[in-house]
């Protein structure tokens, strides 16, 4: 499930600088020579940091209903204890009394003004007869406080001892779109599984000793704990061993060394040899290894799902290379024999990467060990189906022209499934159209009856359902409505409002709410939805050039849905532009037919759709000046930026392509093959989607920006575009960042300055309306 913690901020890796809340201090916002627009532009990069509160991350107590959460900034935090059944929310601590007790125990004043910590563990949970005791860490000292008399004592556990009890970092995320990898804790808490030196190891929690579990890992054929699953008994570990020996590699040059060094990274381009996964089940006592039969086809993707509750079978998913066949399978841990439980097929593709839901999230086994829930788009919309573990369909649970986007929780005892979906698209009076991207929480019975929407309020909702399945926390916002957190019963009844964001700090920005709009696609029939961002001093009698922020990848909704989404276009607007974000046909969230437009056609329809939508939006908005239009995007958005200059040279005047994909055949297989197939099977489609052989059509100014360590969209892609532009005699700007991967976070200050300079030089926003010697106060 999506996090409901803290600020409602979506930090996409392809535009990570948008999340730099403290950035203005680093930029021109404090430059005494900055113009009013420049000062506002700098301040808007800190937009998210000015939205205070509105988010809640519940930490559930053992009864499964009560929870605590942190409220306030780190230097003034408090912790609230919520009892949903009693409808109470009270500070867990008397802050002043606690600070005095902690200061006495430490021998010096406790740091900050509020609680000197934000993480706690209950040694004894509060009850009507006992307020309980709490453990926490202040300045590396672990302390326990008894809440009846506020006596504080040191536990005597060092930081090293505490670290033994929690999963440790195995390695940081690389590539940038992956997540940090941590050890995997066994159910009995005795062991942590990790990989190191190409093999699997076990770390004992009690004394931190390491035991080698495998010894046959080698270079390019190594073990990983990514996706690993312990059996319920903690006696077996299911893990993958990945064979990259035959996979092509890309060089990562470390230019900043005294003598340049070259590191090689496995990288499968479209049509190239895939890594070959092996699935193993290891006995942690005998160290015996059972290899699971995953079939004869070596070109597959595997995802370990979970063990059955009795440990008799391991459930996993097998996706073919084309992503049009997905098998739910079960393996015998004694023999490695496997069986296919269910096969899902599509004439186009099932799911690609990062869909909502991902193909890895389509199956949810139930605790009874006999049934599972399955999300299928077989009728054109993602819906819920109930099967038994023999693959027999028991019943369909949901239906209609709307998608299920993920399962949040299952209450088997009472027969309910709680899920995210878009079943009721409310009419937006200002838009005159449904809110197609709003996501809500629903529930339906396991017998298929009782479908009910549980959440209220427009916008995008994120949920945390209590372990007792009696309550849920709902954090939501829209592009025009700030975040708020509500506590509800799981029948939808409102219990209390937990937090409402304070946006008073936005007054300094003279914030103008974004304007959602709807316009027709290039086919003249399909509605496309977008958002317009305006400058702080917007005047409808003036004319504003337009800058579009584009992504266009077939796996992601780019349309802003939450209050702090779209910080890049929001900030750019302050320079004197109207900025636009929209999703064309071929993107997810609106049904199979809408997304299938991309199948075999990536790079063909997106730019015509965007041009048509911008023209449609401008028809009723005379302040949009389509004689001056720019475009910016990262990753697939970089590809689409280049495509815009190639396919619509008379429309787009300048484009900034950030760490772009340039040619589809040159990109990673798993990111393009689900939508386009393999180049040798669709050569004409891949040829049409190419841009390097069409650079002679470019009339606008192109800026390319790339990090040399990028293994999502390789640095070589930009070099090929540079070569094509040079040979065609086309001017271009090139910005290269050594040691930076598929994210501009390490160079965000320079990025923010450069992107502003590029557009103001190439898409003139006109004179600054007000001179400034330091920005607005």
XYZ file of C-alpha atoms in Angstrom:
777
model
C 0.000 0.000 0.000
C 1.037 3.589 -0.454
C 2.448 5.386 2.557
C 0.147 7.753 4.397
C 2.996 9.342 6.325
C 4.003 12.964 6.641
C 3.587 15.439 3.824
C 1.626 14.209 0.846
C 4.624 14.384 -1.508
C 5.241 12.209 -4.551
C 8.984 12.164 -5.218
C 9.361 10.514 -8.596
C 12.942 9.532 -9.322
C 12.801 11.055 -12.793
C 12.271 14.481 -11.219
C 13.608 14.123 -7.707
C 14.567 17.822 -7.420
C 10.865 18.573 -7.047
C 11.134 17.267 -3.498
C 13.847 19.664 -2.350
C 11.923 21.463 0.372
C 14.954 23.409 1.540
C 16.213 24.367 -1.889
C 15.381 28.103 -1.972
C 18.115 28.954 0.500
C 20.603 27.443 -1.932
C 19.314 29.351 -4.935
C 18.603 32.843 -6.144
C 15.832 33.327 -3.584
C 18.344 35.131 -1.365
C 20.176 36.836 -4.229
C 19.709 40.611 -3.781
C 19.867 41.043 -7.572
C 17.109 38.519 -8.268
C 14.022 39.706 -10.076
C 10.595 39.182 -8.577
C 10.002 36.224 -10.870
C 13.357 34.644 -10.130
C 12.799 34.973 -6.391
C 9.366 33.380 -6.663
C 10.709 30.573 -8.848
C 13.304 29.749 -6.197
C 10.761 29.839 -3.394
C 8.351 27.530 -5.200
C 10.911 24.738 -5.190
C 10.245 24.681 -1.452
C 6.482 24.469 -1.945
C 6.112 21.096 -0.199
C 7.964 22.331 2.871
C 5.373 25.066 3.309
C 2.542 22.545 3.614
C 2.564 21.640 7.311
C 0.680 18.624 8.635
C -2.179 16.777 7.010
C -0.417 13.430 7.066
C -0.517 10.621 9.599
C 1.565 7.436 9.795
C -0.188 5.144 12.280
C 1.828 2.744 14.443
C -0.640 0.119 15.614
C -0.675 -1.307 19.144
C -1.138 -4.986 19.911
C -4.917 -4.725 20.181
C -4.930 -3.900 16.453
C -7.021 -0.733 16.750
C -5.203 1.807 18.905
C -2.229 3.603 17.384
C 0.237 6.392 17.905
C 1.605 8.896 15.442
C 4.012 11.802 15.367
C 2.748 15.313 14.796
C 4.808 18.435 14.213
C 8.251 19.263 12.906
C 11.296 17.373 14.241
C 12.260 20.265 16.508
C 8.797 20.500 18.053
C 7.321 17.022 17.679
C 4.661 15.485 19.846
C 3.278 11.942 19.861
C -0.456 11.364 19.997
C -2.131 8.170 21.180
C -5.437 7.458 19.438
C -8.123 5.095 20.714
C -10.616 4.778 17.827
C -13.150 2.764 19.846
C -13.319 5.500 22.496
C -12.845 8.257 19.910
C -10.000 9.855 21.867
C -6.726 11.406 20.781
C -4.365 12.534 23.519
C -0.669 13.341 23.846
C 1.162 10.249 24.987
C 3.587 12.358 27.021
C 3.539 15.443 29.180
C 6.283 17.066 27.108
C 7.730 19.371 29.746
C 7.742 16.639 32.387
C 9.373 14.188 29.988
C 12.027 16.685 28.915
C 12.908 17.324 32.529
C 13.194 13.623 33.309
C 15.272 12.930 30.205
C 17.580 15.883 30.870
C 18.186 14.616 34.392
C 18.973 11.129 33.104
C 21.337 12.470 30.435
C 23.025 14.998 32.675
C 22.357 17.820 30.205
C 19.416 19.519 28.524
C 17.382 17.447 26.124
C 17.655 18.639 22.500
C 14.893 20.430 20.539
C 11.832 22.167 21.959
C 9.383 19.278 21.758
C 10.022 15.573 22.189
C 13.721 14.765 21.702
C 12.802 11.661 19.672
C 10.231 10.574 17.085
C 10.429 6.773 17.312
C 9.262 4.728 20.300
C 8.623 1.156 21.354
C 6.276 0.123 24.141
C 7.766 -2.106 26.791
C 4.278 -2.139 28.319
C 1.329 -0.804 26.364
C -1.054 1.566 28.159
C -4.162 0.097 29.778
C -6.894 1.494 32.033
C -4.880 0.417 35.071
C -1.362 1.187 33.864
C -0.164 4.039 31.618
C 2.640 1.761 30.449
C 6.319 2.280 29.732
C 8.088 3.426 26.583
C 11.569 2.929 25.169
C 13.315 5.529 22.964
C 16.748 6.793 21.946
C 18.191 10.258 22.596
C 21.728 11.098 21.450
C 22.624 7.389 21.096
C 21.420 6.618 24.641
C 18.512 4.168 24.875
C 16.169 5.091 27.718
C 12.948 3.733 29.199
C 10.325 5.902 30.866
C 7.559 4.673 33.162
C 4.543 6.832 32.376
C 3.009 6.504 35.815
C 5.772 8.427 37.584
C 8.018 9.583 34.678
C 11.034 7.802 36.078
C 13.725 7.327 33.420
C 16.404 4.661 33.339
C 19.053 3.655 30.841
C 18.588 0.232 29.258
C 22.327 -0.293 28.930
C 22.003 -1.370 25.302
C 24.594 0.189 23.010
C 23.803 1.308 19.475
C 25.609 -1.805 18.214
C 23.349 -4.029 20.305
C 20.247 -2.230 19.055
C 21.347 -2.580 15.450
C 21.501 -6.340 15.907
C 17.723 -6.390 16.311
C 16.746 -4.686 13.063
C 17.340 -5.439 9.377
C 20.509 -3.791 8.131
C 21.105 -2.174 4.810
C 22.532 -4.635 2.320
C 23.131 -2.068 -0.422
C 21.820 1.270 -1.552
C 19.475 1.561 -4.498
C 21.126 1.149 -7.866
C 19.776 1.641 -10.476
C 18.030 4.736 -9.169
C 14.519 3.380 -9.759
C 15.079 0.414 -7.453
C 14.769 0.532 -3.663
C 17.414 0.206 -0.977
C 17.863 -3.485 -0.156
C 17.660 -4.627 3.480
C 18.127 -7.915 5.254
C 15.095 -10.208 5.476
C 14.060 -11.175 9.015
C 12.919 -14.740 9.724
C 9.418 -15.161 11.236
C 10.856 -16.450 14.522
C 13.161 -13.431 14.738
C 16.342 -15.508 15.035
C 17.909 -14.780 11.656
C 18.417 -12.066 9.082
C 19.111 -13.183 5.516
C 21.457 -11.049 3.414
C 23.617 -11.331 0.325
C 27.287 -10.454 0.239
C 30.206 -11.448 -1.961
C 27.688 -12.981 -4.431
C 26.395 -15.486 -1.845
C 23.657 -15.732 0.769
C 24.440 -15.335 4.436
C 22.515 -15.571 7.694
C 23.127 -13.108 10.509
C 22.124 -14.268 13.988
C 20.131 -11.678 15.890
C 21.301 -12.849 19.306
C 25.067 -12.490 18.794
C 25.508 -10.967 15.295
C 27.484 -13.920 13.970
C 27.396 -14.665 10.249
C 26.767 -18.061 8.708
C 27.306 -18.697 5.026
C 24.231 -20.266 3.429
C 25.625 -20.682 -0.103
C 29.127 -20.862 -1.539
C 28.678 -21.165 -5.301
C 28.057 -17.519 -6.217
C 30.343 -16.139 -8.863
C 30.840 -12.991 -10.885
C 27.733 -12.299 -13.000
C 25.960 -15.355 -11.506
C 25.091 -14.420 -7.962
C 22.510 -14.792 -5.214
C 20.201 -12.017 -4.029
C 17.878 -11.498 -1.068
C 15.763 -9.150 -3.159
C 12.355 -10.877 -3.272
C 13.480 -13.577 -0.782
C 10.816 -15.204 1.456
C 11.156 -17.198 4.655
C 8.933 -20.196 5.252
C 6.504 -19.910 8.208
C 8.701 -22.277 10.239
C 11.845 -20.181 9.591
C 13.530 -23.385 8.454
C 13.584 -22.600 4.742
C 14.444 -19.580 2.636
C 13.262 -19.091 -0.939
C 15.612 -16.925 -2.966
C 16.719 -16.276 -6.513
C 20.077 -16.729 -8.169
C 20.510 -14.507 -11.224
C 22.645 -15.528 -14.206
C 24.008 -12.454 -15.982
C 26.970 -14.201 -17.609
C 25.544 -13.904 -21.122
C 23.994 -10.437 -20.653
C 25.433 -7.396 -22.419
C 27.117 -4.762 -20.257
C 27.456 -1.009 -20.279
C 30.497 0.899 -19.048
C 30.284 3.270 -16.117
C 33.288 5.542 -16.365
C 34.495 7.199 -13.180
C 35.843 10.351 -14.774
C 36.823 12.093 -11.563
C 39.479 9.603 -10.502
C 43.111 10.571 -10.986
C 43.213 7.741 -13.472
C 39.820 7.047 -14.990
C 38.261 3.765 -13.924
C 35.658 1.705 -15.773
C 32.980 -0.349 -14.029
C 30.712 -2.690 -16.010
C 26.987 -3.125 -15.391
C 24.691 -5.795 -16.920
C 22.166 -4.182 -19.227
C 19.670 -5.881 -21.531
C 18.587 -3.705 -24.423
C 15.366 -4.401 -26.300
C 15.755 -7.750 -27.993
C 18.984 -8.597 -26.156
C 19.666 -11.586 -23.874
C 17.765 -11.414 -20.571
C 19.179 -12.322 -17.159
C 18.182 -15.906 -16.350
C 16.618 -16.294 -12.913
C 16.804 -19.497 -10.896
C 14.468 -20.136 -7.973
C 15.922 -22.032 -5.010
C 14.627 -23.244 -1.643
C 17.371 -23.542 0.963
C 17.254 -25.399 4.270
C 18.965 -23.134 6.813
C 20.013 -26.034 9.062
C 21.260 -28.657 6.618
C 22.189 -26.051 3.980
C 20.627 -28.284 1.330
C 19.450 -26.557 -1.830
C 16.339 -27.512 -3.812
C 16.080 -25.992 -7.289
C 12.522 -25.193 -8.306
C 11.319 -26.204 -11.754
C 10.325 -22.921 -13.416
C 9.891 -24.354 -16.929
C 11.982 -24.639 -20.053
C 11.762 -21.041 -21.282
C 14.889 -19.164 -20.143
C 13.443 -15.749 -21.073
C 11.174 -15.151 -18.119
C 10.727 -12.931 -15.099
C 10.064 -14.425 -11.650
C 8.528 -12.950 -8.532
C 8.321 -14.855 -5.243
C 4.872 -14.325 -3.743
C 4.709 -16.137 -0.392
C 4.488 -19.506 1.298
C 1.221 -21.190 2.098
C 0.459 -20.922 5.812
C 1.456 -24.515 6.492
C 4.680 -24.185 4.493
C 3.723 -27.021 2.173
C 4.074 -24.935 -0.993
C 5.856 -21.828 -2.213
C 3.748 -19.563 -4.407
C 5.418 -17.528 -7.143
C 4.658 -15.711 -10.392
C 6.224 -16.354 -13.798
C 5.916 -13.723 -16.544
C 7.039 -14.374 -20.097
C 9.295 -11.975 -21.964
C 6.481 -10.420 -23.991
C 4.425 -9.821 -20.830
C 1.324 -11.342 -22.400
C 1.314 -14.547 -20.307
C 1.444 -14.668 -16.508
C 1.406 -17.890 -14.479
C 0.661 -18.223 -10.787
C 2.617 -21.293 -9.707
C 3.215 -23.425 -6.622
C 6.400 -25.343 -5.788
C 6.996 -28.339 -3.534
C 9.876 -27.402 -1.199
C 10.922 -31.034 -0.816
C 11.343 -31.844 -4.515
C 11.247 -28.533 -6.385
C 8.393 -29.813 -8.555
C 6.028 -27.050 -9.583
C 2.505 -26.744 -10.875
C 0.604 -23.988 -12.666
C -2.388 -22.803 -10.662
C -3.667 -20.093 -13.008
C -2.622 -18.616 -16.346
C -3.547 -15.082 -17.384
C -3.124 -14.029 -21.020
C -3.670 -10.892 -23.076
C -3.486 -10.229 -26.803
C -1.413 -7.118 -26.042
C 0.247 -7.065 -22.614
C -0.835 -7.805 -19.047
C 1.232 -5.269 -17.128
C 4.587 -3.666 -17.779
C 6.743 -1.980 -15.161
C 5.478 0.130 -12.254
C 1.814 -0.223 -13.146
C -0.811 0.358 -10.500
C -1.152 -2.491 -9.727
C 2.087 -4.134 -10.864
C 1.952 -7.678 -12.250
C 3.775 -8.686 -9.095
C 0.737 -7.543 -7.049
C -2.061 -9.293 -8.947
C -2.293 -12.305 -6.594
C -3.242 -12.124 -2.902
C -3.360 -15.520 -1.129
C -5.866 -15.760 1.717
C -4.958 -16.927 5.195
C -7.185 -20.012 4.962
C -4.550 -21.567 2.680
C -7.215 -22.568 0.198
C -8.096 -19.443 -1.816
C -6.568 -16.378 -3.385
C -7.708 -13.086 -4.865
C -6.691 -12.268 -8.426
C -6.785 -8.912 -10.221
C -7.448 -9.298 -13.934
C -8.016 -6.859 -16.800
C -9.563 -9.609 -18.948
C -12.746 -7.631 -19.666
C -10.951 -4.316 -20.235
C -10.859 -3.164 -16.599
C -8.894 -4.387 -13.587
C -11.286 -6.315 -11.335
C -11.254 -8.777 -8.435
C -11.764 -12.518 -8.843
C -11.764 -15.235 -6.170
C -10.089 -18.583 -6.944
C -9.157 -21.699 -5.047
C -5.577 -22.949 -5.056
C -6.417 -25.490 -7.726
C -7.100 -22.608 -10.108
C -10.887 -22.929 -10.095
C -12.770 -19.656 -10.378
C -15.150 -19.419 -7.419
C -16.688 -16.078 -8.293
C -16.110 -12.620 -9.626
C -16.227 -9.942 -6.926
C -16.276 -6.625 -8.814
C -17.348 -5.448 -12.262
C -17.989 -2.275 -14.247
C -16.168 0.268 -16.387
C -13.753 1.320 -13.674
C -10.479 -0.113 -12.355
C -9.395 -1.757 -9.119
C -5.930 -0.408 -8.403
C -4.843 -2.543 -5.462
C -5.868 -4.598 -2.444
C -5.387 -2.892 0.920
C -6.546 -5.591 3.356
C -8.658 -8.736 3.694
C -10.917 -9.512 6.652
C -11.562 -13.219 6.174
C -13.355 -13.637 9.493
C -16.067 -11.192 8.474
C -15.792 -11.838 4.744
C -14.607 -8.440 3.414
C -11.989 -7.322 0.885
C -10.765 -3.716 1.150
C -9.326 -2.263 -2.046
C -8.381 0.930 -3.850
C -10.343 1.781 -6.962
C -12.092 4.365 -9.094
C -15.669 3.091 -9.106
C -17.369 6.452 -8.630
C -15.896 9.231 -10.718
C -17.474 12.350 -9.290
C -18.421 15.190 -11.603
C -16.175 18.179 -11.069
C -18.417 21.256 -11.474
C -15.488 23.465 -12.446
C -14.276 20.897 -14.965
C -17.649 19.831 -16.265
C -16.343 16.268 -16.434
C -15.742 13.280 -14.116
C -12.702 13.140 -11.842
C -11.312 10.047 -13.561
C -8.045 9.871 -11.603
C -9.516 10.092 -8.077
C -8.799 6.976 -6.021
C -10.976 5.812 -3.094
C -11.204 2.942 -0.628
C -13.952 0.373 -1.206
C -14.969 -2.924 0.257
C -16.802 -5.902 -1.172
C -17.777 -9.182 0.412
C -16.028 -12.390 -0.540
C -19.392 -13.594 -1.853
C -19.417 -10.651 -4.304
C -22.086 -8.579 -2.555
C -22.036 -5.284 -0.662
C -19.740 -3.149 -2.816
C -19.403 0.139 -0.913
C -17.228 3.217 -1.173
C -15.763 4.012 2.242
C -13.751 7.218 1.750
C -15.088 10.700 1.123
C -13.663 13.846 -0.385
C -12.234 14.411 -3.845
C -8.633 13.678 -4.679
C -6.171 10.862 -4.318
C -6.508 8.762 -1.167
C -3.922 6.625 0.631
C -4.943 4.218 3.375
C -3.801 2.264 6.408
C -6.300 -0.369 7.523
C -5.969 -1.412 11.163
C -4.865 -4.981 11.965
C -8.217 -5.468 13.710
C -9.911 -4.549 10.397
C -12.234 -2.250 12.368
C -10.765 1.143 11.392
C -8.698 2.851 8.739
C -6.694 6.054 8.380
C -7.311 7.962 5.154
C -4.890 10.667 3.995
C -5.964 12.515 0.884
C -5.603 15.680 -1.145
C -6.086 17.032 -4.657
C -4.187 19.599 -6.693
C -6.445 22.307 -5.271
C -7.269 20.905 -1.803
C -4.514 20.481 0.819
C -3.890 17.185 2.632
C -6.030 16.001 5.503
C -6.123 12.781 7.516
C -9.375 11.149 8.606
C -10.060 8.214 10.911
C -13.002 6.040 9.879
C -14.592 2.748 10.766
C -14.316 0.108 8.066
C -17.987 0.529 7.264
C -17.151 4.117 6.229
C -18.480 5.918 9.308
C -16.388 8.944 10.246
C -14.685 8.802 13.650
C -12.561 11.947 13.740
C -10.324 14.234 11.744
C -6.723 13.590 12.743
C -4.873 16.316 10.877
C -5.512 19.104 8.382
C -2.596 20.710 6.589
C -1.785 24.295 7.440
C -0.983 26.158 4.210
C -0.544 29.589 5.774
C 3.077 29.669 4.619
C 1.829 29.651 1.030
C 0.644 33.231 1.531
C 4.222 34.357 0.989
C 4.072 32.696 -2.435
C 0.809 34.374 -3.471
C -0.197 30.867 -4.449
C -2.665 30.543 -7.323
C -4.503 27.167 -7.289
C -3.870 25.024 -10.390
C -6.635 24.722 -12.953
C -7.708 21.232 -14.069
C -8.942 21.001 -17.641
C -10.235 18.501 -20.178
C -9.587 18.552 -23.933
C -9.833 16.207 -26.879
C -7.052 13.939 -28.083
C -5.823 13.931 -31.679
C -8.608 11.486 -32.597
C -11.124 14.225 -31.839
C -13.111 11.909 -29.586
C -11.144 10.888 -26.503
C -11.107 13.174 -23.479
C -7.678 13.910 -22.047
C -7.244 15.392 -18.585
C -4.611 17.875 -17.530
C -3.642 20.590 -15.060
C -2.593 24.190 -15.751
C -0.241 26.017 -13.376
C -0.205 29.813 -13.404
C 2.282 32.411 -12.141
C 1.765 34.065 -8.797
C 0.877 37.364 -10.480
C -1.453 35.830 -13.068
C -3.453 38.373 -15.053
C -6.017 36.935 -17.512
C -5.710 40.044 -19.683
C -2.085 39.199 -20.434
C -0.591 36.602 -22.785
C 1.628 33.872 -21.346
C 3.935 31.508 -23.203
C 3.375 27.851 -22.408
C 5.811 25.261 -21.070
C 4.696 21.638 -20.900
C 6.053 19.096 -18.441
C 5.786 15.671 -20.064
C 6.505 12.086 -19.079
C 4.450 9.955 -21.445
C 5.780 6.578 -20.312
C 3.119 3.875 -20.710
C 3.462 2.656 -17.127
C 2.857 5.827 -15.099
C 0.141 8.398 -14.463
C 1.858 11.781 -14.724
C -1.302 13.864 -14.258
C -0.905 15.622 -10.864
C -3.353 14.164 -8.341
C -2.148 15.456 -4.990
C -1.577 18.879 -3.498
C 2.211 18.891 -3.716
C 2.465 17.116 -7.082
C 3.992 19.009 -9.981
C 6.535 21.188 -8.195
C 8.670 21.534 -11.351
C 5.871 22.916 -13.553
C 4.553 24.888 -10.576
C 7.931 26.566 -10.107
C 8.501 27.179 -13.820
C 5.164 28.986 -14.016
C 6.496 31.635 -11.628
C 8.967 32.755 -14.284
C 6.038 34.047 -16.326
C 4.681 30.937 -18.028
C 1.535 28.899 -18.005
C 2.742 25.343 -17.483
C 0.795 22.239 -18.414
C 0.788 18.582 -17.363
C -1.461 15.986 -19.022
C -1.613 12.303 -19.907
C -2.232 11.151 -23.466
C -3.714 7.929 -24.724
C -1.497 4.958 -23.942
C -1.088 5.649 -20.219
C -2.613 3.662 -17.313
C -5.497 4.369 -14.970
C -8.297 4.603 -17.523
C -8.868 1.052 -18.689
C -7.282 -1.384 -21.087
C -8.519 0.176 -24.328
C -7.158 3.590 -23.368
C -3.733 2.161 -22.503
C -3.576 -0.308 -25.398
C -3.266 2.589 -27.834
C 0.446 2.379 -27.006
C 0.819 -1.277 -28.017
C 3.115 -1.390 -31.026
C 2.772 2.388 -31.335
C 4.972 3.950 -28.681
C 6.276 7.287 -29.950
C 3.472 7.658 -32.513
C 0.353 9.060 -30.815
C 1.601 10.840 -27.705
C 2.856 14.101 -29.247
C -0.153 14.527 -31.576
C -2.381 14.012 -28.516
C -0.470 16.578 -26.472
C -0.545 19.166 -29.258
C -4.286 18.626 -29.781
C -4.983 18.946 -26.030
C -2.952 22.160 -25.737
C -4.778 23.644 -28.697
C -8.086 22.592 -27.185
C -7.259 24.108 -23.801
C -6.169 27.385 -25.411
C -9.433 27.779 -27.322
C -11.208 28.993 -24.183
C -8.142 30.523 -22.557
C -6.885 33.447 -24.638
C -4.091 34.066 -22.144
C -2.338 30.874 -23.373
C 0.099 31.948 -26.091
C 0.759 28.916 -28.307
C 3.132 30.919 -30.480
C 5.772 30.349 -27.792
C 5.798 26.799 -26.409
C 8.474 24.850 -24.545
C 8.592 21.308 -23.220
C 10.596 19.509 -20.533
C 10.700 15.928 -19.275
C 12.969 13.285 -17.799
C 13.588 9.637 -18.709
C 10.672 8.681 -20.985
C 9.807 12.363 -20.658
C 13.203 13.109 -22.208
C 12.329 10.798 -25.087
C 8.990 12.575 -25.519
C 10.688 15.981 -25.389
C 12.893 14.983 -28.308
C 9.881 13.480 -30.106
C 8.005 16.754 -29.664
C 10.769 18.711 -31.392
C 10.927 16.063 -34.138
C 7.204 15.492 -34.775
C 5.860 19.004 -34.071
C 8.716 21.335 -35.018
C 6.373 24.205 -35.810
C 4.680 23.953 -32.413
C 7.437 23.427 -29.841
C 10.163 26.082 -29.791
C 12.482 24.635 -27.127
C 12.852 21.408 -25.213
C 14.897 20.241 -22.214
C 15.462 16.473 -22.335
C 16.625 15.223 -18.931
C 18.469 11.864 -18.840
C 16.480 10.864 -21.914
C 15.753 7.590 -23.577
C 16.589 8.412 -27.198
C 15.862 5.240 -29.147
C 13.563 2.427 -28.005
C 15.841 -0.314 -29.317
C 18.610 1.189 -27.196
C 16.591 1.087 -23.960
C 16.276 -1.598 -21.281
C 14.164 -4.542 -22.387
C 11.744 -4.714 -19.457
C 10.806 -1.047 -19.863
C 9.801 -1.194 -23.548
C 9.223 -4.791 -24.663
C 5.843 -5.208 -22.910
C 4.482 -2.371 -25.028
C 6.439 -2.745 -28.270
C 7.602 -6.344 -28.384
C 11.073 -7.255 -29.659
C 12.686 -5.093 -32.378
C 13.130 -7.981 -34.801
C 9.411 -8.774 -34.631
C 8.290 -5.144 -35.125
C 11.082 -3.439 -37.064
C 8.828 -0.825 -38.679
C 7.326 0.230 -35.341
C 10.760 0.611 -33.751
C 11.986 2.499 -36.811
C 9.081 4.956 -36.595
C 9.816 5.582 -32.926
C 13.439 6.515 -33.666
C 14.551 10.141 -33.493
C 18.276 10.283 -34.265
C 17.600 9.827 -37.964
C 15.060 12.682 -37.944
C 16.990 15.441 -36.258
C 16.986 17.415 -39.507
C 13.303 18.106 -38.744
C 14.145 19.877 -35.456
C 13.675 23.639 -35.544
C 13.584 24.445 -31.833
C 16.427 24.568 -29.342
C 17.290 21.294 -27.582
C 19.077 20.907 -24.263
C 20.313 17.472 -23.210
C 21.104 16.824 -19.533
C 22.489 13.483 -18.341
C 24.518 11.808 -15.599
C 27.382 9.536 -16.596
C 26.390 6.770 -14.149
C 22.860 6.296 -15.485
C 21.911 2.645 -16.056
C 18.178 3.254 -16.476
C 18.510 5.428 -19.562
C 22.171 5.032 -20.396
C 24.490 7.992 -20.905
C 25.312 6.557 -24.320
C 21.777 7.488 -25.435
C 22.564 11.176 -25.039
C 25.928 10.679 -26.771
C 24.121 9.187 -29.779
C 21.780 12.173 -29.883
C 24.780 14.530 -29.648
C 26.380 12.733 -32.569
C 23.206 12.976 -34.655
C 22.726 16.684 -33.885
C 26.371 17.436 -34.635
C 26.317 15.663 -37.981
C 23.086 17.460 -38.922
C 24.593 20.822 -38.006
C 21.890 21.479 -35.414
C 22.697 23.650 -32.385
C 22.125 22.119 -28.958
C 23.031 22.565 -25.314
C 24.681 19.727 -23.392
C 24.939 19.427 -19.594
C 26.853 16.413 -18.229
C 27.023 15.396 -14.573
C 29.871 13.010 -13.611
C 28.999 10.303 -11.053
C 25.246 11.067 -11.241
C 22.720 8.343 -12.086
C 19.035 8.437 -13.105
C 18.187 11.266 -10.715
C 19.310 14.852 -10.485
C 19.084 15.056 -6.696
C 22.883 15.267 -6.206
C 23.022 18.283 -8.545
C 19.611 19.767 -7.842
C 20.829 23.311 -7.260
C 22.590 23.469 -10.597
C 19.678 21.748 -12.304
C 17.145 24.258 -10.972
C 19.279 27.194 -12.065
C 19.997 25.715 -15.495
C 16.417 24.794 -16.368
C 15.275 28.349 -15.545
C 18.054 29.880 -17.593
C 17.333 27.634 -20.586
C 13.666 28.505 -20.818
C 13.981 32.231 -20.127
C 16.623 32.437 -22.873
C 14.652 30.388 -25.414
C 10.974 30.979 -24.514
C 10.888 34.660 -23.590
C 8.285 35.157 -20.840
C 8.271 38.904 -21.385
C 9.319 41.668 -18.999
C 9.201 41.073 -15.286
C 6.178 42.959 -13.965
C 7.900 44.166 -10.804
C 11.540 44.877 -10.088
C 12.855 43.317 -6.904
C 15.847 43.614 -4.652
C 15.284 40.435 -2.757
C 11.928 38.951 -3.572
C 8.637 39.335 -1.801
C 8.612 39.457 1.974
